[in-house]
Short mmCIF file of C-alpha atoms in Angstrom, two decimals:
data_model
loop_
_atom_site.label_atom_id
_atom_site.label_comp_id
_atom_site.label_asym_id
_atom_site.label_seq_id
_atom_site.Cartn_x
_atom_site.Cartn_y
_atom_site.Cartn_z
CA ALA A 1 50.06 121.24 71.68
CA ARG A 2 50.10 118.66 74.55
CA VAL A 3 47.39 119.90 76.17
CA GLY A 4 45.50 119.86 74.38
CA SER A 5 45.36 116.61 72.80
CA GLU A 6 45.66 115.30 76.90
CA MET A 7 41.93 117.25 76.65
CA ARG A 8 41.18 115.16 73.16
CA TRP A 9 40.74 118.76 71.59
CA SER A 10 41.56 119.10 67.75
CA THR A 11 45.13 121.56 67.90
CA LYS A 12 47.30 121.93 65.23
CA ARG A 13 50.52 124.21 64.69
CA LEU A 14 50.14 127.59 63.52
CA PRO A 15 52.69 129.30 62.20
CA SER A 16 52.05 133.25 63.11
CA GLY A 17 53.19 136.40 62.40
CA ALA A 18 51.91 137.61 66.11
CA GLY A 19 54.33 138.99 68.48
CA HIS A 20 52.79 140.11 70.91
CA ASP A 21 54.79 140.40 74.21
CA ALA A 22 56.37 136.82 73.30
CA GLN A 23 58.20 138.13 71.33
CA ASN A 24 60.35 140.41 73.79
CA ILE A 25 60.45 138.01 76.14
CA SER A 26 62.44 135.56 73.62
CA ARG A 27 64.86 137.72 72.62
CA HIS A 28 66.22 136.98 76.37
CA ASN A 29 66.18 133.30 75.32
CA ILE A 30 63.23 132.61 77.28
CA PRO A 31 60.68 129.84 75.89
CA THR A 32 57.35 131.43 74.61
CA GLY A 33 54.51 129.89 73.44
CA MET A 34 50.57 131.41 72.67
CA ILE A 35 47.20 130.37 72.76
CA PHE A 36 44.98 131.14 70.26
CA VAL A 37 41.71 130.16 69.68
CA PRO A 38 39.20 130.22 66.70
CA SER A 39 37.95 133.78 65.75
CA GLN A 40 34.50 133.92 64.02
CA ASP A 41 35.28 133.64 60.00
CA GLY A 42 38.89 134.43 60.95
CA ILE A 43 38.11 137.86 61.96
CA SER A 44 41.11 139.35 64.48
CA HIS A 45 42.25 142.54 65.83
CA ASN A 46 39.06 144.40 64.67
CA PRO A 47 35.39 145.31 66.63
CA ASN A 48 33.98 142.43 64.76
CA GLU A 49 36.00 139.76 65.97
CA TRP A 50 33.75 136.89 67.97
CA THR A 51 34.35 133.85 70.09
CA ASP A 52 32.68 131.73 71.00
CA TRP A 53 32.07 131.13 74.82
CA ASP A 54 33.40 127.78 74.68
CA ASP A 55 35.85 128.79 72.85
CA CYS A 56 37.64 131.35 75.35
CA SER A 57 36.95 128.30 78.06
CA ARG A 58 39.03 126.06 76.02
CA GLY A 59 42.10 128.87 76.09
CA VAL A 60 41.60 129.92 79.99
CA GLU A 61 41.78 125.59 80.87
CA ALA A 62 44.82 125.26 78.34
CA LEU A 63 46.46 128.26 79.61
CA TYR A 64 45.34 127.02 83.26
CA ARG A 65 47.17 122.91 82.61
CA SER A 66 50.17 124.46 81.06
CA VAL A 67 51.08 126.74 83.49
CA LEU A 68 50.57 123.63 86.37
CA GLU A 69 52.58 121.65 84.13
CA ILE A 70 55.49 124.16 83.67
CA ASP A 71 54.96 124.02 87.90
CA GLN A 72 56.00 120.92 88.07
CA ALA A 73 58.84 120.56 86.21
#
């Protein structure tokens, strides 16, 4: 959330049942996180899923800035 607020994007914590690779990595006490971007009508993991390119770009930017922040820690 810190990266998003620095960019003046609206952010929120999103409890999720999604585990993906983060679930397996965190079992080894490695801090993990996931970046979610909005999908049209909330549809995901479905052929009808669509995310606007601007939201995809924000997700990439958030990932990039997060990696830079971790690298500087």
